[in-house]
CSV table of C-alpha atoms and ligand atoms in Angstrom, one decimal:
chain,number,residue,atom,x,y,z
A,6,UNK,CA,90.5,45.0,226.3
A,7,UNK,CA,89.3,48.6,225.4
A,8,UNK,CA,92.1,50.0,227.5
A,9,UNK,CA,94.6,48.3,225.0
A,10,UNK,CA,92.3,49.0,221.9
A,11,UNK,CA,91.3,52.5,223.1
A,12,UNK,CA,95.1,54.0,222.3
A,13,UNK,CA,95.9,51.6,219.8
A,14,UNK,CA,92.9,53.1,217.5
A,15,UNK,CA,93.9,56.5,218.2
A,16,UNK,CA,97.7,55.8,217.5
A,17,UNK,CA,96.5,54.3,214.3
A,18,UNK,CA,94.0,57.5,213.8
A,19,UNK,CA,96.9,60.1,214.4
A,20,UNK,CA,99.1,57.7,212.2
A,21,UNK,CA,96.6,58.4,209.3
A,22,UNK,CA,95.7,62.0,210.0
A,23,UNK,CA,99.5,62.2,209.5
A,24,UNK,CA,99.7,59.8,206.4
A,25,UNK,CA,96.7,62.0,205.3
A,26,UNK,CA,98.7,65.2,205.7
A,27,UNK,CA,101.4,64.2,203.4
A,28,UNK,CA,99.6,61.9,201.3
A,29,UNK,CA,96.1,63.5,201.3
A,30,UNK,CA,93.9,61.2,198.8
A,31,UNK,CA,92.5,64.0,197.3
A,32,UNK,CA,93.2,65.8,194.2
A,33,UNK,CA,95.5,69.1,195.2
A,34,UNK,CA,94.0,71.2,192.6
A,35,UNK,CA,90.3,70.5,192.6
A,36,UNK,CA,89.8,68.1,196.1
A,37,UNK,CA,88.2,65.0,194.1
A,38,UNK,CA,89.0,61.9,195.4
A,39,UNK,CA,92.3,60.2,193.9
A,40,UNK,CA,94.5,57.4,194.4
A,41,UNK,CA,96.3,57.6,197.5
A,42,UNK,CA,100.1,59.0,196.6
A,43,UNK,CA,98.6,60.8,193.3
A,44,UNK,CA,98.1,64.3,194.0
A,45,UNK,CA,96.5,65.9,190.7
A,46,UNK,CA,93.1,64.4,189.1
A,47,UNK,CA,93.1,63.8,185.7
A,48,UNK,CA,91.1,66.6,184.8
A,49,UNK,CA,93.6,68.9,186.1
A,50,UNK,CA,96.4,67.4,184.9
A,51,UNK,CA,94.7,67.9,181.6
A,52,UNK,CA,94.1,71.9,182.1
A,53,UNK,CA,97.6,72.7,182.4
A,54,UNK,CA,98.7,74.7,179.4
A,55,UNK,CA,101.4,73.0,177.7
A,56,UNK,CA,104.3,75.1,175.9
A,57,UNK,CA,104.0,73.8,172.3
A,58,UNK,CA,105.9,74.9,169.2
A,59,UNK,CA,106.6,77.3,168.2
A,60,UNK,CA,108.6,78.5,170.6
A,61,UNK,CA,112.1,80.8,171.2
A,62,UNK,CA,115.1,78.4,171.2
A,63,UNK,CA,116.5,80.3,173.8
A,64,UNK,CA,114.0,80.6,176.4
A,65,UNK,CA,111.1,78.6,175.4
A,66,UNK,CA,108.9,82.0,175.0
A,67,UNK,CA,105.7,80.3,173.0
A,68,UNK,CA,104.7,82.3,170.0
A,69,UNK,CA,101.4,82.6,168.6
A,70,UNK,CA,102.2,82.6,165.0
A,71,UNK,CA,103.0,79.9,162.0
A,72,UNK,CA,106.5,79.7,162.6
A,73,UNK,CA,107.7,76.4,161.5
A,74,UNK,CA,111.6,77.5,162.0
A,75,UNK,CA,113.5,78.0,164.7
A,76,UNK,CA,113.4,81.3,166.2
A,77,UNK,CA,114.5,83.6,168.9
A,78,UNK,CA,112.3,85.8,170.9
A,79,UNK,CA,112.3,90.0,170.6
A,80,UNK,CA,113.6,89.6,174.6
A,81,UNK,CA,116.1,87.3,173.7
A,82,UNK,CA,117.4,88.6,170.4
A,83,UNK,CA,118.5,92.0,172.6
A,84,UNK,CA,120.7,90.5,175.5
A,85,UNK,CA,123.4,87.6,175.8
A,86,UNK,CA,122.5,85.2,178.0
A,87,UNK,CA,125.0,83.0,179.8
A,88,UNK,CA,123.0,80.2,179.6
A,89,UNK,CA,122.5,78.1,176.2
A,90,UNK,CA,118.6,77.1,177.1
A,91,UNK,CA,115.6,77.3,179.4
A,92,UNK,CA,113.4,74.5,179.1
A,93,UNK,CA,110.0,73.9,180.0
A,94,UNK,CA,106.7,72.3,179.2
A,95,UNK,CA,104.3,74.1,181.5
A,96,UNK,CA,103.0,77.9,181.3
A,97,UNK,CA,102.6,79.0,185.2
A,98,UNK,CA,99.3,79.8,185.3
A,99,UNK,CA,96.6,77.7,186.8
A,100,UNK,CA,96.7,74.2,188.9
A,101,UNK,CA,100.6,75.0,187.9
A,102,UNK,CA,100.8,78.7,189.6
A,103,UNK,CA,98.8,77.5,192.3
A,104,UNK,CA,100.9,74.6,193.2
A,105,UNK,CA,104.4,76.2,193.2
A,106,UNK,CA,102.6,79.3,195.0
A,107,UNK,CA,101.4,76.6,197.9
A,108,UNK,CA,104.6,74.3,197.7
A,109,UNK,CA,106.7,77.9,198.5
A,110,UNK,CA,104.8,80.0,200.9
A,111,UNK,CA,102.3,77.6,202.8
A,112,UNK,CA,104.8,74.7,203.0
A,113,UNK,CA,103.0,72.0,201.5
A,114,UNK,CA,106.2,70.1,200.6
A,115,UNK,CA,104.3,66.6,199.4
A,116,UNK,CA,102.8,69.1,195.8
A,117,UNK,CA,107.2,68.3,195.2
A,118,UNK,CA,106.2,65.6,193.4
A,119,UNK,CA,103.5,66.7,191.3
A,120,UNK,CA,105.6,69.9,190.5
A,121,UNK,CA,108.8,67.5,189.5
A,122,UNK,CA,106.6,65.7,187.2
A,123,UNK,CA,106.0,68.6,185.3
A,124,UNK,CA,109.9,69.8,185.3
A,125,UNK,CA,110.6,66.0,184.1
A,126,UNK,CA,108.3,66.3,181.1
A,127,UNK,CA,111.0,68.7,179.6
A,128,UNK,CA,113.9,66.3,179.9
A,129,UNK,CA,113.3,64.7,177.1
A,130,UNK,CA,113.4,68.2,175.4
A,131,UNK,CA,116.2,68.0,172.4
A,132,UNK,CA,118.1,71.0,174.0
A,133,UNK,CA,119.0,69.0,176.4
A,134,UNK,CA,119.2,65.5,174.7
A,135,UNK,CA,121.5,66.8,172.6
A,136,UNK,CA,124.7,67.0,175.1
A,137,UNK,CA,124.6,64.9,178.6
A,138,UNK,CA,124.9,66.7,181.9
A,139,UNK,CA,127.2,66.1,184.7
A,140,UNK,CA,125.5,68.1,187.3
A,141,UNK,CA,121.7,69.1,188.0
A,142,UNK,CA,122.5,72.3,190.2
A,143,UNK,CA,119.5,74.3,192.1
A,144,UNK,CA,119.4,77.8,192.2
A,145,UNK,CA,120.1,78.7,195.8
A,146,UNK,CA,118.2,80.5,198.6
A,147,UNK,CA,120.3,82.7,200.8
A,148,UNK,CA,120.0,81.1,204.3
A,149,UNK,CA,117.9,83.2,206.2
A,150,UNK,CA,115.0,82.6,203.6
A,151,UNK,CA,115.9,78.8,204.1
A,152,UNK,CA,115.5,79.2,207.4
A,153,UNK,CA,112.1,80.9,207.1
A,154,UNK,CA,111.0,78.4,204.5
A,155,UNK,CA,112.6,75.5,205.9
A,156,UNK,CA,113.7,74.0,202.3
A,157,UNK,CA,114.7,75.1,199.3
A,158,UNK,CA,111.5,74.5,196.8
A,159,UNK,CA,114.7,73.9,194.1
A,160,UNK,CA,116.4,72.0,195.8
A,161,UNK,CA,113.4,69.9,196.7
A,162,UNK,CA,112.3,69.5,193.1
A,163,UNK,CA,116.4,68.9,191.6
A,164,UNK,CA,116.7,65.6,193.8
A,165,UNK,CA,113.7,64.0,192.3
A,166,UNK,CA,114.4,65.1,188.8
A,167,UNK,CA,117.9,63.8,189.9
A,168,UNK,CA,116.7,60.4,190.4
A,169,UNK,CA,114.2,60.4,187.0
A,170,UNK,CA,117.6,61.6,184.8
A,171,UNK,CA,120.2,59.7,186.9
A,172,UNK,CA,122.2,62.5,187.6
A,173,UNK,CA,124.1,63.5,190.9
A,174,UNK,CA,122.5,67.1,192.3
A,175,UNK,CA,125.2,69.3,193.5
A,176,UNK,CA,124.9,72.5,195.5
A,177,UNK,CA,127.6,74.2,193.5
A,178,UNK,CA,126.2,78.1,194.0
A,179,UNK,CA,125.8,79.5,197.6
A,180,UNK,CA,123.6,82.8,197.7
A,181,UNK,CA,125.9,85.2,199.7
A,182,UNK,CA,123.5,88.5,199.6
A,183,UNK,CA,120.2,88.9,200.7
A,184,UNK,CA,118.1,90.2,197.3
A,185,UNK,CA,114.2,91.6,197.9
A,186,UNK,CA,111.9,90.0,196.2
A,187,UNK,CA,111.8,90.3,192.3
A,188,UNK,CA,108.2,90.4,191.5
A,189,UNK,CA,107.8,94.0,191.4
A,190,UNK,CA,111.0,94.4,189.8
A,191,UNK,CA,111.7,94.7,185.4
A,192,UNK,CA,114.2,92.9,184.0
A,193,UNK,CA,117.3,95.7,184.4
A,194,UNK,CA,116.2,95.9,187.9
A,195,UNK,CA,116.3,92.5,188.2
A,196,UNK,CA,119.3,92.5,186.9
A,197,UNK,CA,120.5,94.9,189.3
A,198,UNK,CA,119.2,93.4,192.4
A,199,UNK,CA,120.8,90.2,191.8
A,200,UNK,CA,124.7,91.0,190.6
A,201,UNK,CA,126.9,89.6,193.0
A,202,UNK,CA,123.9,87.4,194.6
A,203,UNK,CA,125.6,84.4,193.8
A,204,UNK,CA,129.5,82.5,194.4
A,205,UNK,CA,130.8,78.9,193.3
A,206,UNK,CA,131.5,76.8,196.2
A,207,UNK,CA,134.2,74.9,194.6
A,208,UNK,CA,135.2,76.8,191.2
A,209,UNK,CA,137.1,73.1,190.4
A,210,UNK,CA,133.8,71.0,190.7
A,211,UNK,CA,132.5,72.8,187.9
A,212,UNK,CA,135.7,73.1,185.5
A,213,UNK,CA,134.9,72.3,181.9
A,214,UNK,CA,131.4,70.8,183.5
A,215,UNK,CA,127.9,70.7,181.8
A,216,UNK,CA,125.4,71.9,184.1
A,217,UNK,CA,121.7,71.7,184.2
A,218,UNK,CA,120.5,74.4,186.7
A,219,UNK,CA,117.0,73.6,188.3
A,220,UNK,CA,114.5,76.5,189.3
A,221,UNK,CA,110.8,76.8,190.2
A,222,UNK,CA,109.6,79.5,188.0
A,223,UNK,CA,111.4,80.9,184.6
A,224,UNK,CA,110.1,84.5,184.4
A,225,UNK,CA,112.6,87.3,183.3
A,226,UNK,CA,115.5,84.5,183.7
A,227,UNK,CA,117.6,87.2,185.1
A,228,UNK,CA,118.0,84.6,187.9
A,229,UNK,CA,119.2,81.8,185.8
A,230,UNK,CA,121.5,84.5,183.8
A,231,UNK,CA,123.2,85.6,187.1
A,232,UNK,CA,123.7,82.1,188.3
A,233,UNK,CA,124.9,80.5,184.6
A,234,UNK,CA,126.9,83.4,184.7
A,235,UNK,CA,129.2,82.7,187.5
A,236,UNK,CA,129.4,79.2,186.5
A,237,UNK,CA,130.7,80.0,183.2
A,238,UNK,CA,133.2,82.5,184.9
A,239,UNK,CA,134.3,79.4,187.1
A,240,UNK,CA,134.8,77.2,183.7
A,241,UNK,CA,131.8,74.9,183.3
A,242,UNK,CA,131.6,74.2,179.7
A,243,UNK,CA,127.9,74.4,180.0
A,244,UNK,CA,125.2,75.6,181.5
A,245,UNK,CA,121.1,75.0,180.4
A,246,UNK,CA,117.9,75.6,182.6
A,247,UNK,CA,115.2,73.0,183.5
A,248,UNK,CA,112.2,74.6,185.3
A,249,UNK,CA,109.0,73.4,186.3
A,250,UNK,CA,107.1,76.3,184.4
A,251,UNK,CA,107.6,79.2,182.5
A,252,UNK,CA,105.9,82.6,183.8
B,10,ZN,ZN1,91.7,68.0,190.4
B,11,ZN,ZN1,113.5,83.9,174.2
C-alpha cells in the first residue's frame, strides 16, 4: 500500500507546492493569510493611493489644490500630445510600485491579476466612457527584452482588461529598435531615445480606429506619445491610455 500512497502524496505535494507558486494563499504585499486566488489583503488594498479629483484632463496629473474645473497640467499645457487621455486610478508608489516592480523583473507573473484590477478601476473613467474603443493595444517590448523577460508585463495585463471591457487586444505596434532604459532619462531625452522605437504592423487595421493603448506605468508619457503617435500617422481616429498606475 505505501508504495502506491508514498508517490501519490508527493505528486499531490509537488502538485500544491506548484498550485502554491502561482496561487500562493497569502497576501502579496504584506504575507497575511488570504483566500486562495486573492492576492492582496484588504488592508493593502486599502493603502493604495487613489488618483482623486482634481486632476489634469490630459494626463491624470493629481493636483493638490481646490480646483473644481477642469484643468490641464503646467507639463501638459507646454507639449501636444498625440494621445487624447491617460487614465488611471492608482499613484505608483507602495503595494502598487512594489507589485509592477516584482511582476517585471522577478517574474512573478500570477501579481497580473492584482495589477489588472487596478488598471480596470479606470475603465469606467468618463474619458473613456465617452467614445467606445475598437482595439485595446499594448505598448510593445522589443524582442530581445521579451526574450529576457519572457512576456510582455503589457501585454499580460491588456488580455485581462480585454476580457473585463470586452474588447479584442491587438498587437498593432512592433518595437523595431532597442531603447536603454528611461529611468535616468528627462522627458526631451526620453523623447529622444524613443523616436523611431516603434512601427504599425498593419497601417489598415488601425484606419479611422479608436484605440486604447495599455501600459504598466505612466511616468513622462513620452512612451505612450511615441506610440499614439505612429498610430495617428497610420489613421486611427483615436488613441487614449489605460495604465495600471501613474508614476
Ligand atoms: Zn497585505
Ligand atoms: Zn497633464
Amino acid at each position: 500500500m505505501s508504495g502506491i500512497d508514498q508517490p501519490l502524496g508527493a505528486i499531490r505535494r509537488a502538485g500544491d507546492a506548484l498550485l502554491s507558486l502561482f496561487y500562493p494563499p497569502h497576501c502579496a504585499g504584506c504575507g497575511a493569510s488570504t483566500v486562495s486566488g486573492i492576492h492582496v489583503c484588504t488592508g493593502c488594498a486599502g493603502a493604495v493611493t487613489r488618483i482623486e479629483p482634481p486632476f489634469c484632463r490630459v494626463c491624470s496629473q493629481p493636483f493638490d489644490g481646490a480646483i473644481t474645473d477642469e484643468f490641464t497640467c503646467s507639463n501638459c499645457a507646454d507639449r501636444a500630445f498625440h494621445f487624447d487621455c491617460a487614465v488611471t486610478r492608482c499613484m505608483s508608489k507602495g503595494v502598487v510600485r512594489d507589485f509592477i516592480h516584482r511582476f517585471k523583473y522577478d517574474r512573478e507573473f500570477y501579481l497580473r491579476h492584482a495589477l489588472a484590477e487596478w488598471a480596470a478601476e479606470a475603465l469606467d473613467d468618463p474619458r473613456l466612457l465617452a467614445r467606445p474603443f475598437d482595439f485595446l493595444i499594448p505598448v510593445p517590448l522589443h524582442s530581445a527584452r521579451q526574450r529576457e523577460r519572457e512576456f510582455n508585463q503589457a501585454e499580460a495585463i491588456a488580455h485581462l482588461l480585454g476580457k473585463r471591457a470586452g474588447v479584442p487586444v491587438y498587437r498593432a505596434l512592433k518595437r523595431v529598435r532597442f531603447t536603454t532604459t528611461q529611468t535616468r532619462l528627462d522627458r526631451h531625452e526620453r523623447m529622444e531615445n524613443l523616436r523611431g522605437a516603434f512601427r504599425v504592423r498593419h497601417p489598415a487595421r488601425v484606419l479611422s480606429r479608436h484605440l486604447l493603448l495599455v501600459d504598466d506605468v505612466f511616468t513622462t508619457g513620452s512612451t505612450a506619445d511615441e506610440c499614439a503617435r505612429v498610430l495617428r500617422k497610420a489613421g486611427a481616429a483615436s488613441v487614449r491610455a489605460i495604465t495600471v498606475a501613474r508614476g
